[in-house]
Short mmCIF file of C-alpha atoms in Angstrom, two decimals:
data_model
loop_
_atom_site.label_atom_id
_atom_site.label_comp_id
_atom_site.label_asym_id
_atom_site.label_seq_id
_atom_site.Cartn_x
_atom_site.Cartn_y
_atom_site.Cartn_z
CA MET A 27 91.39 142.19 -10.38
CA ASP A 28 91.01 145.79 -9.29
CA GLN A 29 92.67 146.44 -5.95
CA PRO A 30 91.24 149.32 -3.90
CA SER A 31 94.53 151.22 -4.08
CA GLY A 32 95.01 150.52 -7.79
CA ARG A 33 93.97 152.36 -10.90
CA SER A 34 92.57 151.19 -14.21
CA PHE A 35 94.27 151.48 -17.58
CA MET A 36 91.41 153.64 -18.85
CA GLN A 37 91.53 155.92 -15.80
CA VAL A 38 95.24 156.59 -16.28
CA LEU A 39 94.73 157.05 -20.02
CA CYS A 40 92.08 159.71 -19.44
CA GLU A 41 94.23 161.59 -16.96
CA LYS A 42 97.49 161.56 -18.93
CA TYR A 43 96.10 162.27 -22.39
CA SER A 44 93.33 164.71 -21.54
CA PRO A 45 93.36 167.94 -23.59
CA GLU A 46 94.62 169.80 -20.51
CA ASN A 47 97.68 167.55 -20.07
CA PHE A 48 98.28 166.51 -23.69
CA PRO A 49 96.94 169.21 -26.06
CA TYR A 50 96.22 168.10 -29.60
CA ARG A 51 98.31 169.86 -32.22
CA ARG A 52 97.99 169.72 -35.95
CA GLY A 53 100.92 169.75 -38.32
CA PRO A 54 103.60 167.50 -39.79
CA GLY A 55 105.75 165.41 -37.49
CA MET A 56 103.48 165.51 -34.46
CA GLY A 57 102.43 161.86 -34.72
CA VAL A 58 99.20 162.50 -32.79
CA HIS A 59 95.89 161.05 -33.93
CA VAL A 60 92.36 161.04 -32.55
CA PRO A 61 90.65 157.82 -33.68
CA ALA A 62 87.06 157.56 -34.78
CA THR A 63 84.84 156.58 -31.85
CA PRO A 64 81.34 155.11 -31.63
CA GLN A 65 78.54 157.62 -31.78
CA GLY A 66 77.29 158.45 -28.34
CA SER A 67 80.49 157.43 -26.52
CA PRO A 68 80.83 159.52 -23.36
CA MET A 69 84.59 159.79 -24.08
CA LYS A 70 84.19 161.04 -27.65
CA ASP A 71 86.56 163.88 -28.58
CA ARG A 72 87.94 164.09 -25.06
CA LEU A 73 91.27 162.31 -25.57
CA ASN A 74 94.17 163.12 -27.89
CA LEU A 75 96.08 159.86 -28.25
CA PRO A 76 99.35 159.23 -30.13
CA SER A 77 100.00 155.83 -31.66
CA VAL A 78 102.69 155.22 -29.01
CA LEU A 79 101.29 155.15 -25.47
CA VAL A 80 103.67 155.37 -22.50
CA LEU A 81 101.88 154.56 -19.22
CA ASN A 82 104.75 153.27 -17.09
CA SER A 83 104.83 153.63 -13.29
CA CYS A 84 101.19 154.68 -13.04
CA GLY A 85 99.93 152.15 -10.49
CA ILE A 86 97.73 150.33 -13.03
CA THR A 87 96.13 147.14 -11.69
CA CYS A 88 93.28 146.49 -14.17
CA ALA A 89 91.91 147.32 -17.61
CA GLY A 90 88.80 149.38 -16.97
CA ASP A 91 86.01 149.88 -19.52
CA GLU A 92 86.86 147.70 -22.53
CA LYS A 93 84.52 149.57 -24.87
CA GLU A 94 86.32 152.82 -24.14
CA ILE A 95 89.70 151.15 -24.68
CA ALA A 96 88.48 149.89 -28.05
CA ALA A 97 87.08 153.31 -28.95
CA PHE A 98 90.29 155.21 -28.33
CA CYS A 99 93.09 152.67 -28.94
CA ALA A 100 92.14 151.29 -32.34
CA HIS A 101 95.19 153.02 -33.92
CA VAL A 102 97.72 152.40 -31.12
CA SER A 103 100.77 150.36 -32.25
CA GLU A 104 103.07 150.57 -29.20
CA LEU A 105 102.15 150.30 -25.52
CA ASP A 106 104.47 150.67 -22.53
CA LEU A 107 102.88 149.36 -19.30
CA SER A 108 106.16 148.73 -17.46
CA ASP A 109 106.53 149.12 -13.71
CA ASN A 110 102.82 148.98 -12.89
CA LYS A 111 100.91 146.63 -10.58
CA LEU A 112 99.35 144.29 -13.12
CA GLU A 113 99.30 140.78 -11.66
CA ASP A 114 96.38 139.21 -13.53
CA TRP A 115 96.92 138.12 -17.14
CA HIS A 116 93.16 138.40 -17.71
CA GLU A 117 93.36 142.16 -17.12
CA VAL A 118 96.28 142.44 -19.53
CA SER A 119 94.26 140.47 -22.07
CA LYS A 120 91.32 142.86 -21.73
CA ILE A 121 93.62 145.75 -22.63
CA VAL A 122 95.51 144.08 -25.48
CA SER A 123 92.48 142.49 -27.11
CA ASN A 124 91.04 145.98 -27.60
CA VAL A 125 94.19 147.36 -29.26
CA PRO A 126 94.04 145.56 -32.64
CA GLN A 127 97.04 147.31 -34.23
CA LEU A 128 99.40 146.60 -31.31
CA GLU A 129 102.87 145.42 -32.34
CA PHE A 130 105.04 146.41 -29.34
CA LEU A 131 104.11 145.61 -25.73
CA ASN A 132 106.24 146.29 -22.65
CA LEU A 133 105.09 144.52 -19.46
CA SER A 134 108.39 144.77 -17.57
CA SER A 135 108.39 144.94 -13.76
CA ASN A 136 104.77 143.86 -13.32
CA PRO A 137 104.12 140.99 -10.85
CA LEU A 138 102.56 138.76 -13.52
CA ASN A 139 104.17 135.66 -12.01
CA LEU A 140 101.31 135.75 -9.49
CA SER A 141 98.85 134.41 -12.07
CA VAL A 142 98.78 131.71 -14.75
CA LEU A 143 98.66 132.72 -18.40
CA GLU A 144 96.03 130.64 -20.17
CA ARG A 145 96.18 130.09 -23.91
CA THR A 146 92.86 131.90 -24.41
CA CYS A 147 94.38 135.02 -22.81
CA ALA A 148 97.63 134.71 -24.74
CA GLY A 149 95.61 134.54 -27.96
CA SER A 150 94.79 138.23 -27.59
CA PHE A 151 98.51 138.98 -28.06
CA SER A 152 98.62 137.31 -31.47
CA GLY A 153 99.57 140.43 -33.44
CA VAL A 154 102.45 141.48 -31.15
CA ARG A 155 105.88 141.42 -32.78
CA LYS A 156 107.98 142.78 -29.91
CA LEU A 157 107.33 141.70 -26.31
CA VAL A 158 109.23 142.87 -23.22
CA LEU A 159 108.92 140.80 -20.03
CA ASN A 160 112.00 142.03 -18.18
CA ASN A 161 111.91 141.64 -14.39
CA SER A 162 108.44 140.09 -14.57
CA LYS A 163 109.72 136.74 -13.25
CA ALA A 164 107.71 135.12 -16.03
CA SER A 165 108.03 131.33 -15.82
CA TRP A 166 109.13 129.27 -18.82
CA GLU A 167 105.60 127.83 -18.90
CA THR A 168 104.31 131.36 -19.45
CA VAL A 169 106.92 131.98 -22.15
CA HIS A 170 105.95 128.74 -23.92
CA THR A 171 102.27 129.69 -23.89
CA ILE A 172 103.13 133.08 -25.40
CA LEU A 173 105.28 131.49 -28.10
CA GLN A 174 102.45 129.18 -29.13
CA GLU A 175 99.98 132.04 -29.52
CA LEU A 176 102.21 134.74 -31.07
CA PRO A 177 102.99 133.47 -34.59
CA ASP A 178 104.62 136.74 -35.67
CA LEU A 179 106.78 137.40 -32.58
CA GLU A 180 110.17 138.71 -33.72
CA GLU A 181 111.76 140.20 -30.58
CA LEU A 182 111.57 138.90 -27.00
CA PHE A 183 113.11 140.42 -23.87
CA LEU A 184 113.50 138.14 -20.83
CA CYS A 185 116.09 140.02 -18.77
CA LEU A 186 116.34 140.08 -14.95
CA ASN A 187 114.07 137.06 -14.49
CA ASP A 188 116.43 134.98 -12.30
CA TYR A 189 116.61 132.13 -14.80
CA GLU A 190 119.14 129.45 -13.89
CA THR A 191 117.91 126.99 -16.52
CA VAL A 192 116.08 127.07 -19.84
CA SER A 193 113.01 124.93 -20.49
CA CYS A 194 112.38 123.88 -24.09
CA PRO A 195 108.83 123.78 -25.47
CA SER A 196 107.65 120.92 -27.65
CA ILE A 197 107.33 123.26 -30.66
CA CYS A 198 110.05 125.59 -32.03
CA CYS A 199 109.43 129.29 -32.60
CA HIS A 200 110.64 130.04 -36.13
CA SER A 201 109.61 133.71 -36.16
CA LEU A 202 111.90 135.00 -33.38
CA LYS A 203 114.89 136.98 -34.63
CA LEU A 204 116.12 138.75 -31.47
CA LEU A 205 116.38 137.48 -27.88
CA HIS A 206 117.57 139.59 -24.94
CA ILE A 207 118.12 137.36 -21.93
CA THR A 208 120.67 139.44 -20.01
CA ASP A 209 121.20 139.66 -16.25
CA ASN A 210 120.06 136.14 -15.42
CA ASN A 211 121.97 133.25 -13.82
CA LEU A 212 122.70 131.06 -16.83
CA GLN A 213 126.06 129.35 -16.31
CA ASP A 214 126.17 126.10 -18.28
CA TRP A 215 126.30 125.86 -22.06
CA THR A 216 123.77 123.03 -21.88
CA GLU A 217 121.17 125.69 -21.06
CA ILE A 218 122.27 128.15 -23.78
CA ARG A 219 122.16 125.49 -26.49
CA LYS A 220 118.44 125.03 -25.74
CA LEU A 221 117.90 128.57 -27.02
CA GLY A 222 119.28 127.47 -30.38
CA VAL A 223 116.82 124.58 -30.42
CA MET A 224 113.90 126.83 -29.46
CA PHE A 225 114.71 129.66 -31.87
CA PRO A 226 116.33 128.28 -35.06
CA SER A 227 115.90 131.60 -36.93
CA LEU A 228 117.63 133.66 -34.23
CA ASP A 229 119.63 136.59 -35.66
CA THR A 230 120.69 138.36 -32.44
CA LEU A 231 121.36 136.78 -29.04
CA VAL A 232 122.19 139.05 -26.10
CA LEU A 233 123.59 137.05 -23.15
CA ALA A 234 125.34 139.90 -21.33
CA ASN A 235 125.75 139.72 -17.55
CA ASN A 236 125.18 136.00 -17.27
CA HIS A 237 127.79 133.66 -15.85
CA LEU A 238 128.43 131.43 -18.87
CA ASN A 239 131.83 129.86 -18.20
CA ALA A 240 132.52 127.94 -21.42
CA ILE A 241 131.14 127.07 -24.87
CA GLU A 242 131.15 123.29 -24.73
CA GLU A 243 129.89 122.14 -28.11
CA PRO A 244 131.45 120.50 -31.17
CA ASP A 245 131.96 122.94 -34.04
CA ASP A 246 129.58 121.20 -36.45
CA SER A 247 126.88 121.10 -33.78
CA LEU A 248 127.23 124.84 -33.11
CA ALA A 249 126.62 125.56 -36.79
CA ARG A 250 123.40 123.52 -36.71
CA LEU A 251 122.19 125.07 -33.43
CA PHE A 252 122.57 128.70 -34.52
CA PRO A 253 122.55 128.63 -38.35
CA ASN A 254 121.31 132.23 -38.72
CA LEU A 255 123.01 133.95 -35.78
CA ARG A 256 124.52 137.24 -36.94
CA SER A 257 125.19 138.97 -33.59
CA ILE A 258 126.03 137.73 -30.10
CA SER A 259 126.78 139.61 -26.87
CA LEU A 260 128.82 137.80 -24.23
CA HIS A 261 129.59 140.98 -22.31
CA LYS A 262 130.57 140.21 -18.71
CA SER A 263 130.23 136.47 -19.13
CA GLY A 264 132.63 134.09 -17.41
CA LEU A 265 134.60 132.93 -20.47
CA GLN A 266 138.20 132.12 -19.54
CA SER A 267 139.64 130.29 -22.57
CA TRP A 268 140.75 131.36 -26.05
CA GLU A 269 139.20 128.11 -27.28
CA ASP A 270 135.79 129.60 -26.40
CA ILE A 271 136.53 132.60 -28.62
CA ASP A 272 137.61 130.29 -31.44
CA LYS A 273 134.28 128.45 -31.11
CA LEU A 274 132.47 131.58 -32.31
CA ASN A 275 133.90 130.92 -35.79
CA SER A 276 131.55 127.93 -36.00
CA PHE A 277 128.50 130.19 -36.32
CA PRO A 278 128.25 130.42 -40.13
CA LYS A 279 126.69 133.92 -40.33
CA LEU A 280 128.25 135.65 -37.29
CA GLU A 281 129.28 139.25 -38.02
CA GLU A 282 129.06 141.10 -34.69
CA VAL A 283 130.45 140.16 -31.26
CA ARG A 284 130.57 141.90 -27.87
CA LEU A 285 133.17 140.53 -25.46
CA LEU A 286 133.91 143.26 -22.92
CA GLY A 287 134.49 142.41 -19.29
CA ILE A 288 135.29 138.69 -19.57
CA PRO A 289 137.95 137.11 -17.30
CA LEU A 290 139.98 135.80 -20.26
CA LEU A 291 140.87 139.31 -21.44
CA GLN A 292 141.64 140.93 -18.10
CA PRO A 293 145.45 140.32 -18.16
CA TYR A 294 145.86 141.99 -21.56
CA THR A 295 146.20 145.65 -22.49
CA THR A 296 143.34 147.37 -24.32
CA GLU A 297 145.28 147.18 -27.61
CA GLU A 298 146.15 143.50 -27.12
CA ARG A 299 142.55 142.56 -26.31
CA ARG A 300 141.10 144.05 -29.47
CA LYS A 301 143.83 142.92 -31.85
CA LEU A 302 144.04 139.36 -30.55
CA VAL A 303 140.25 138.93 -30.74
CA ILE A 304 140.00 140.43 -34.24
CA ALA A 305 142.77 138.16 -35.48
CA ARG A 306 140.98 135.08 -34.14
CA LEU A 307 137.59 135.99 -35.64
CA PRO A 308 138.18 136.49 -39.38
CA SER A 309 134.49 136.87 -40.30
CA VAL A 310 133.52 139.38 -37.62
CA SER A 311 133.05 142.90 -39.01
CA LYS A 312 132.05 144.64 -35.76
CA LEU A 313 133.64 144.13 -32.33
CA ASN A 314 132.28 145.73 -29.15
CA GLY A 315 130.23 148.16 -31.22
CA SER A 316 133.13 149.37 -33.42
CA VAL A 317 133.50 148.51 -37.10
CA VAL A 318 136.58 146.45 -37.98
CA THR A 319 138.13 148.07 -41.07
CA ASP A 320 140.26 146.17 -43.57
CA GLY A 321 143.31 148.08 -42.35
CA GLU A 322 142.63 147.27 -38.71
CA ARG A 323 142.16 143.60 -39.57
CA GLU A 324 145.50 143.39 -41.35
CA ASP A 325 147.25 145.23 -38.49
CA SER A 326 145.64 142.86 -35.98
CA GLU A 327 146.57 139.73 -37.90
CA ARG A 328 150.17 140.86 -38.28
CA PHE A 329 150.24 141.74 -34.58
CA PHE A 330 148.94 138.24 -33.81
CA ILE A 331 151.82 136.61 -35.71
CA ARG A 332 154.43 138.67 -33.90
CA TYR A 333 152.70 138.11 -30.56
CA TYR A 334 153.10 134.33 -30.87
CA VAL A 335 156.39 134.19 -32.78
CA ASP A 336 158.46 133.21 -29.72
CA VAL A 337 155.84 131.00 -28.07
CA PRO A 338 156.68 127.26 -27.81
CA GLN A 339 155.31 125.35 -30.80
CA GLU A 340 152.93 123.25 -28.70
CA GLU A 341 151.29 126.43 -27.33
CA VAL A 342 150.84 128.22 -30.64
CA PRO A 343 147.14 128.51 -31.63
CA PHE A 344 145.97 127.06 -34.94
CA ARG A 345 145.07 130.53 -36.17
CA TYR A 346 148.80 131.41 -36.09
CA HIS A 347 149.56 128.84 -38.79
CA GLU A 348 146.67 130.12 -40.95
CA LEU A 349 148.06 133.65 -40.75
CA ILE A 350 151.62 132.51 -41.47
CA THR A 351 150.25 131.05 -44.71
CA LYS A 352 148.68 134.44 -45.47
CA TYR A 353 151.54 136.80 -44.51
CA GLY A 354 154.62 134.62 -44.05
CA LYS A 355 156.83 134.79 -40.98
CA LEU A 356 157.23 138.33 -39.69
CA GLU A 357 160.18 139.68 -37.74
CA PRO A 358 159.43 141.45 -34.45
CA LEU A 359 159.01 145.18 -34.89
CA ALA A 360 162.08 147.23 -33.98
CA GLU A 361 161.61 149.20 -30.80
CA VAL A 362 162.00 152.88 -31.55
CA ASP A 363 162.37 155.28 -28.66
CA LEU A 364 160.54 158.43 -29.72
CA ARG A 365 161.23 160.31 -26.52
CA PRO A 366 163.32 163.49 -27.00
CA GLN A 367 167.03 163.11 -26.24
CA SER A 368 167.86 164.47 -22.80
CA SER A 369 171.56 165.18 -23.37
CA ALA A 370 174.21 165.26 -26.09
CA LYS A 371 178.01 165.10 -26.34
CA VAL A 372 179.23 168.11 -28.32
CA GLU A 373 182.50 169.79 -29.26
CA VAL A 374 182.90 173.29 -27.83
CA HIS A 375 185.23 175.44 -29.99
CA PHE A 376 186.74 178.65 -28.52
CA ASN A 377 189.73 180.37 -30.11
CA ASP A 378 192.00 177.47 -30.98
CA GLN A 379 190.74 175.20 -28.22
CA VAL A 380 188.36 172.26 -28.62
CA GLU A 381 186.70 170.73 -25.59
CA GLU A 382 184.29 167.76 -25.66
CA MET A 383 181.52 168.01 -23.09
CA SER A 384 178.05 166.71 -22.30
CA ILE A 385 175.23 169.25 -22.20
CA ARG A 386 171.63 168.93 -21.01
CA LEU A 387 169.13 169.61 -23.78
CA ASP A 388 166.32 170.67 -21.46
CA GLN A 389 168.19 173.85 -20.51
CA THR A 390 168.03 177.22 -22.26
CA VAL A 391 170.74 179.10 -24.20
CA ALA A 392 171.19 181.39 -21.16
CA GLU A 393 171.78 178.39 -18.90
CA LEU A 394 174.30 176.92 -21.37
CA LYS A 395 176.24 180.19 -21.31
CA LYS A 396 176.49 179.90 -17.53
CA GLN A 397 177.80 176.35 -17.93
CA LEU A 398 180.43 177.55 -20.44
CA LYS A 399 181.46 180.62 -18.46
CA THR A 400 184.30 178.91 -16.55
CA LEU A 401 185.52 176.98 -19.60
CA VAL A 402 185.91 179.97 -21.96
CA GLN A 403 186.62 182.60 -19.28
CA LEU A 404 184.04 185.05 -20.62
CA PRO A 405 181.10 186.75 -18.92
CA THR A 406 177.77 185.56 -20.27
CA SER A 407 176.90 189.08 -21.43
CA ASN A 408 179.95 189.08 -23.68
CA MET A 409 179.39 185.61 -25.16
CA LEU A 410 178.16 184.70 -28.66
CA LEU A 411 177.17 181.08 -29.36
CA TYR A 412 176.83 179.35 -32.72
CA TYR A 413 175.46 175.85 -33.24
CA PHE A 414 176.83 173.74 -36.11
CA ASP A 415 175.00 170.61 -37.21
CA HIS A 416 177.62 168.42 -38.89
CA GLU A 417 174.96 167.15 -41.35
CA ALA A 418 173.39 170.53 -42.15
CA PRO A 419 174.46 172.32 -45.37
CA PHE A 420 173.77 175.84 -44.14
CA GLY A 421 176.66 176.50 -41.80
CA PRO A 422 176.55 177.56 -38.13
CA GLU A 423 173.31 178.94 -36.62
CA GLU A 424 173.56 181.74 -34.09
CA MET A 425 171.97 180.88 -30.75
CA LYS A 426 170.72 184.40 -30.22
CA TYR A 427 167.60 183.90 -28.05
CA SER A 428 168.50 183.37 -24.39
CA SER A 429 165.20 181.70 -23.45
CA ARG A 430 165.21 179.15 -26.29
CA ALA A 431 165.55 175.53 -25.18
CA LEU A 432 168.51 173.60 -26.56
CA HIS A 433 166.41 170.63 -27.68
CA SER A 434 164.63 172.89 -30.19
CA PHE A 435 167.88 173.11 -32.20
CA GLY A 436 167.88 169.34 -32.74
CA ILE A 437 171.34 169.00 -31.15
CA ARG A 438 172.78 165.49 -31.37
CA ASP A 439 175.97 163.71 -30.37
CA GLY A 440 178.98 164.94 -32.41
CA ASP A 441 177.58 168.40 -33.20
CA LYS A 442 179.65 171.52 -32.53
CA ILE A 443 179.13 174.75 -30.59
CA PHE A 444 181.36 177.74 -31.38
CA VAL A 445 181.91 180.42 -28.73
CA GLU A 446 183.05 183.94 -29.66
CA SER A 447 183.54 187.13 -27.72
CA LYS A 448 181.39 190.12 -28.66
CA THR A 449 184.44 192.38 -28.36
CA LYS A 450 186.59 190.23 -30.59
#
């Protein structure tokens, strides 16, 4: 269907990759190749095409001359047609069927929901391994047709399609390893579990920005539903219970989890969130994109024990008892105040007099002399000060620099300050 205001795939291809706009260069690393074309083709030697074609946002509505597509796209392996005006699957089929090496196809943000995908059309996609249908509003019927005709499909992107439910096909897709289904409206676990039925070989499941509120499934059933799942993203889901986090341990091969922005973790500090999650997921080696080291795991598990040590027995999670078996009962860490001392009680010695007084440690030697002026009846210009640390073996230290702060001497309670007159 070629709308008057639209443009064909071949027309856009000619414009973008003409020698004037995309000059052919020889040399290593360029990744540009001009395929062999039929003798007598009017397009021969006029286009310089790479194996990755990016034709997004070009107003494409139809395929154009199929012979020319076949002549120039025989080597193309990746094709980005996102954000165009393709609404007829037949036109998409005309393009794809003439790109025999195609493995990656991006059809995002095309209004393809306006037509029905027939199996004969979908058959032209058979070699595609990665398919992106984000914001295409593709129906589940369309997805099922694709799954039947793409035996080697490994990655599927179905984001922003307004799905509230999941429809299962009659036949499972055993080839799919990665599914991105973010930014939809999936709330109930009964819908998510269908994905496990549809894709038993799934390695990575990205559910970010859905509204999943709980994982309601027996542990043994979870293991059967997602036996090969290695990575799951529940970023900005609606999970509100620690029991849901514990459920993730039922996936036998799970190694990577993303759990940012869920209601359950909002009341906790950043440190508490990470440590409490790590401690609950003993098999996870990467959390929120960061590797969990052996040291961090041990710190987190010890933190977990101390966090729950004073919690009533009936509220203590099962994981606590597992970790007690591993580490034993741990005492709460002593609170150490590492802030510098603000004042100290010292003995001031002058002649034969000894006076105990409190001095501020944020003041300078010059300011201390002013404070002592009345006590020792000496002008500051005629005053010598010596600091004596009662634990130091080196004797008194002259406080000769007027601008030096008292805290830099390490003055503590019980230390001594000797005052002498310069004219003595």
